[in-house]
JSON list of C-alpha atoms in Angstrom, two decimals:
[
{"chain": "I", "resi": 2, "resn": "UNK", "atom": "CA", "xyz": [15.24, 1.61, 14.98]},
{"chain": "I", "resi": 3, "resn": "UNK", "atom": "CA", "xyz": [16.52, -0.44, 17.27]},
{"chain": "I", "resi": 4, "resn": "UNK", "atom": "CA", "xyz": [18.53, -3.92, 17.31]},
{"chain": "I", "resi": 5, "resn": "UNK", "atom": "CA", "xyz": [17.53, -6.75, 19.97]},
{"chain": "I", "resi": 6, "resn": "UNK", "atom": "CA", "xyz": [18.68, -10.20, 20.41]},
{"chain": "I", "resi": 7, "resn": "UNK", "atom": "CA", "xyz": [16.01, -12.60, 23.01]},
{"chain": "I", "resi": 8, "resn": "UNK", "atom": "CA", "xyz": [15.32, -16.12, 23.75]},
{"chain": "I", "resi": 9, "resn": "UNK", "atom": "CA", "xyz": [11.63, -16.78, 22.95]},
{"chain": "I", "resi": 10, "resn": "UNK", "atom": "CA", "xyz": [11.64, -20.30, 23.79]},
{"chain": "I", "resi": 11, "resn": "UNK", "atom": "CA", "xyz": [11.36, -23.83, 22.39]},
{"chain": "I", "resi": 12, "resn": "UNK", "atom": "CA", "xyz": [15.19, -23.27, 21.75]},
{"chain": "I", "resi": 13, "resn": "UNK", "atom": "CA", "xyz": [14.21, -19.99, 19.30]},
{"chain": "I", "resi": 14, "resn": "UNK", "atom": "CA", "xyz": [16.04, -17.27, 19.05]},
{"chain": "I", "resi": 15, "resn": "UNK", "atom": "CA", "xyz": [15.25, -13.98, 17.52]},
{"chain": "I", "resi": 16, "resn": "UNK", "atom": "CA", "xyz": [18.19, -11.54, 16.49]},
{"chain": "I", "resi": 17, "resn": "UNK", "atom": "CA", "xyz": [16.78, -8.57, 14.75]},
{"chain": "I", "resi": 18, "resn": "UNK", "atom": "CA", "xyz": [16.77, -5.26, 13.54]},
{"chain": "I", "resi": 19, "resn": "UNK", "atom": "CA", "xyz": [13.54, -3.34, 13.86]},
{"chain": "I", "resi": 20, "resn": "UNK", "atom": "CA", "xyz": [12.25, 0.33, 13.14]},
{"chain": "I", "resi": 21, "resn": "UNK", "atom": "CA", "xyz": [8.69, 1.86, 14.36]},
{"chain": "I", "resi": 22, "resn": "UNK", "atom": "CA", "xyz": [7.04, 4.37, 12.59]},
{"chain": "I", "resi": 23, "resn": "UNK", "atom": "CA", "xyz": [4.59, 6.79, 13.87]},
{"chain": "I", "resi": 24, "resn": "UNK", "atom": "CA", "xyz": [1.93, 8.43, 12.07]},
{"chain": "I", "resi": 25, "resn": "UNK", "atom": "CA", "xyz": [-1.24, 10.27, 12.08]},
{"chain": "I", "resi": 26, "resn": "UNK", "atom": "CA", "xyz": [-4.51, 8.67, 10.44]},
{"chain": "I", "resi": 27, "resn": "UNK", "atom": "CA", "xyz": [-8.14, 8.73, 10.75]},
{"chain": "I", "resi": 28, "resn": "UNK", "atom": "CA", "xyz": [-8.47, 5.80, 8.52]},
{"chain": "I", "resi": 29, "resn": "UNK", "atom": "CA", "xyz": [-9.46, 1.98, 9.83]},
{"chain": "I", "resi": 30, "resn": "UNK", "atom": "CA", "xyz": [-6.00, -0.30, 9.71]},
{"chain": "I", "resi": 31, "resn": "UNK", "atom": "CA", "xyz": [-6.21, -3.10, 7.11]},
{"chain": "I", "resi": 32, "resn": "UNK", "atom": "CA", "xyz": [-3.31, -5.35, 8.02]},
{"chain": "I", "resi": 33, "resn": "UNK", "atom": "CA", "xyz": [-2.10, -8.36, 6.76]},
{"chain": "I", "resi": 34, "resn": "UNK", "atom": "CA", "xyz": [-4.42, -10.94, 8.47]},
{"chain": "I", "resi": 35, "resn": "UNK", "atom": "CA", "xyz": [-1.42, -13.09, 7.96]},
{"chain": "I", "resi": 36, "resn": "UNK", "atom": "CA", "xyz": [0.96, -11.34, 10.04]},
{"chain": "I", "resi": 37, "resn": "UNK", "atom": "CA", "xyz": [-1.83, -9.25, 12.15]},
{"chain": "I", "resi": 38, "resn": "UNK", "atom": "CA", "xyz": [-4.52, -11.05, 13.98]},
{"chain": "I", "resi": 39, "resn": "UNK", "atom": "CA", "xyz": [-6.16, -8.37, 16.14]},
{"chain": "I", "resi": 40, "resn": "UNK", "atom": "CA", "xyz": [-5.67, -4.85, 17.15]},
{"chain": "I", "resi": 41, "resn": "UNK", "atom": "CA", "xyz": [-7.14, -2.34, 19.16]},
{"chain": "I", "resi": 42, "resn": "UNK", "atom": "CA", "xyz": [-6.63, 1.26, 20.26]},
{"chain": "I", "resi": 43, "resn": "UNK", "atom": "CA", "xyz": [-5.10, 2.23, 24.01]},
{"chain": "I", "resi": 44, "resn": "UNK", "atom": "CA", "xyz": [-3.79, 4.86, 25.90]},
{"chain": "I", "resi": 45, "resn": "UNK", "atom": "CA", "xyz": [-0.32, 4.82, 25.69]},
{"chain": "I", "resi": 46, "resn": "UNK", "atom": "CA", "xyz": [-0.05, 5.38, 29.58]},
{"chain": "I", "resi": 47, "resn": "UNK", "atom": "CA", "xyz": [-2.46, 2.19, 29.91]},
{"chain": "I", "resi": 48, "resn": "UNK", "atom": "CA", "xyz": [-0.58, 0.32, 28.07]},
{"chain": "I", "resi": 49, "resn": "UNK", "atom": "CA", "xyz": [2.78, 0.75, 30.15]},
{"chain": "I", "resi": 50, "resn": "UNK", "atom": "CA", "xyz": [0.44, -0.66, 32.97]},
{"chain": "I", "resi": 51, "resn": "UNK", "atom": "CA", "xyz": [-1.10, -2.94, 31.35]},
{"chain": "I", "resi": 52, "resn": "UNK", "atom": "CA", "xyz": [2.27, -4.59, 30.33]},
{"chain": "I", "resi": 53, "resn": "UNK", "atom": "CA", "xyz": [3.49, -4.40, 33.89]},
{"chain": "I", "resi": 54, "resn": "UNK", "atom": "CA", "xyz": [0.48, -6.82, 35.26]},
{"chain": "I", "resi": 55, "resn": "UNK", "atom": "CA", "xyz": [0.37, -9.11, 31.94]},
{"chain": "I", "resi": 56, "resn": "UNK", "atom": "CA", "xyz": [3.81, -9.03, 30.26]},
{"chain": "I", "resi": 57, "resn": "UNK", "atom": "CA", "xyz": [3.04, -12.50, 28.45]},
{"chain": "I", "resi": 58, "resn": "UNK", "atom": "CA", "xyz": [0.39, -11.34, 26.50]},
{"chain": "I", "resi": 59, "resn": "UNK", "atom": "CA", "xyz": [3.09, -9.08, 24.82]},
{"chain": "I", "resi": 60, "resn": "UNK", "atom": "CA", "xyz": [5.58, -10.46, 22.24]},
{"chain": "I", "resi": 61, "resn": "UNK", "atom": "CA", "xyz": [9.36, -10.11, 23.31]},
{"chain": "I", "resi": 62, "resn": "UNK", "atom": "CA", "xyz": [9.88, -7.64, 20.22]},
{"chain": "I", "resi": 63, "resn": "UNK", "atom": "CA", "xyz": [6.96, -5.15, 21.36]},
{"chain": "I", "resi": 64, "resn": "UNK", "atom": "CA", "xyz": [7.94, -5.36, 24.99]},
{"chain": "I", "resi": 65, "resn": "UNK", "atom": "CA", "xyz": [11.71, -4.09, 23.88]},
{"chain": "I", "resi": 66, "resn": "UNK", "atom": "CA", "xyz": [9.95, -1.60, 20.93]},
{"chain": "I", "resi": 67, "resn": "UNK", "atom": "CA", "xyz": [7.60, -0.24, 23.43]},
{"chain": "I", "resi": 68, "resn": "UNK", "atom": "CA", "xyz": [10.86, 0.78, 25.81]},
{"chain": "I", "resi": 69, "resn": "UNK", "atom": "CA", "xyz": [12.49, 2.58, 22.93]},
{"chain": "I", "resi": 70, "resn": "UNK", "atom": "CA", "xyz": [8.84, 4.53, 21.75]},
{"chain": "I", "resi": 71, "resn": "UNK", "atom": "CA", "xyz": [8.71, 5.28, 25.13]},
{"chain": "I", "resi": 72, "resn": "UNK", "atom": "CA", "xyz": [12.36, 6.66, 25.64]},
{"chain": "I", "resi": 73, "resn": "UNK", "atom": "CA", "xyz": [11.93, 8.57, 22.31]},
{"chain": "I", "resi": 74, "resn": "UNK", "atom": "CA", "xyz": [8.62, 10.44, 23.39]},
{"chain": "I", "resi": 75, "resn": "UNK", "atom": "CA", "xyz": [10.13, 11.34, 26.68]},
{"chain": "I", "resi": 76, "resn": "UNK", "atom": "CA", "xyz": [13.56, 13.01, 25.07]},
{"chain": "I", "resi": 77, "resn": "UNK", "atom": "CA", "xyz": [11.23, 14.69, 21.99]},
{"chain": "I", "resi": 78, "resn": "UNK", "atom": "CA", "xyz": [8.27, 16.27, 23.54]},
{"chain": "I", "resi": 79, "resn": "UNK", "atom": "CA", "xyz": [6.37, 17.86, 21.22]},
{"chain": "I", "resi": 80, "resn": "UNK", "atom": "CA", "xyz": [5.79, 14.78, 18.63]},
{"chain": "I", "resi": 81, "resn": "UNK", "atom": "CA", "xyz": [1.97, 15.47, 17.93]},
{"chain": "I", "resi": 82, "resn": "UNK", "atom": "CA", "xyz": [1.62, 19.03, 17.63]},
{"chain": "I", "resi": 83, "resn": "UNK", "atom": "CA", "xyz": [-0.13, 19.81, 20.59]},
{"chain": "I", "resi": 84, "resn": "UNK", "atom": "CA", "xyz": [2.96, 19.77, 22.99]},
{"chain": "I", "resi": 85, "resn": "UNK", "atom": "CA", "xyz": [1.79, 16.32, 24.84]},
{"chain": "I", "resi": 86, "resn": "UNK", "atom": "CA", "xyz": [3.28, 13.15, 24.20]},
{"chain": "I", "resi": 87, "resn": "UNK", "atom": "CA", "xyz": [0.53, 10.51, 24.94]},
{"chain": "I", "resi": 88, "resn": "UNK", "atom": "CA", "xyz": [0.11, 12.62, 28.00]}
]
C-alpha cells in the first residue's frame, strides 16, 4: 500500500491511498469493462523500459505503483517460489 498525492491536469488532483495485490492464476481476467478497458501480459523488466520511452501512456497512479512493486520485489526475493523475481 502506498499513499500518493499528483497533479493529473485540467486542474485535477488525485490524493489517494492505494494497495496492489499479487497473485498467481492461470485463469483469463474478467474486469470491470467499466473501470478496465484493455490489458495485456509483459515482462516485468519490459515494462520498466517500456515506461522509460512512453511514460504518457501510463496513468500517474501506475507509474508511482509500479516504483513501489518494483522496490518490494527487489527487498523480498523469493516472491514466486522459484527464487526469481520477474528475473
Amino acid at each position: 500500500s502506498f499513499i500518493y498525492k499528483a497533479n493529473v491536469g485540467q486542474g485535477l488532483i488525485e490524493h489517494e491511498l492505494d494497495h496492489v495485490f499479487i497473485g498467481k492464476s492461470d485463469k483469463k481476467p474478467n474486469p470491470d469493462p467499466e473501470e478496465i478497458s484493455e490489458f495485456k501480459y509483459v515482462d516485468f523488466e519490459w515494462l520498466l523500459e517500456d515506461m522509460k520511452h512512453n511514460e504518457d501512456d501510463y496513468t500517474v497512479w501506475f507509474r508511482i505503483a509500479i516504483k513501489e512493486v518494483k522496490k518490494y520485489f527487489d527487498s523480498n526475493p523469493v516472491i514466486n517460489g522459484s527464487g526469481a523475481a520477474f528475473r
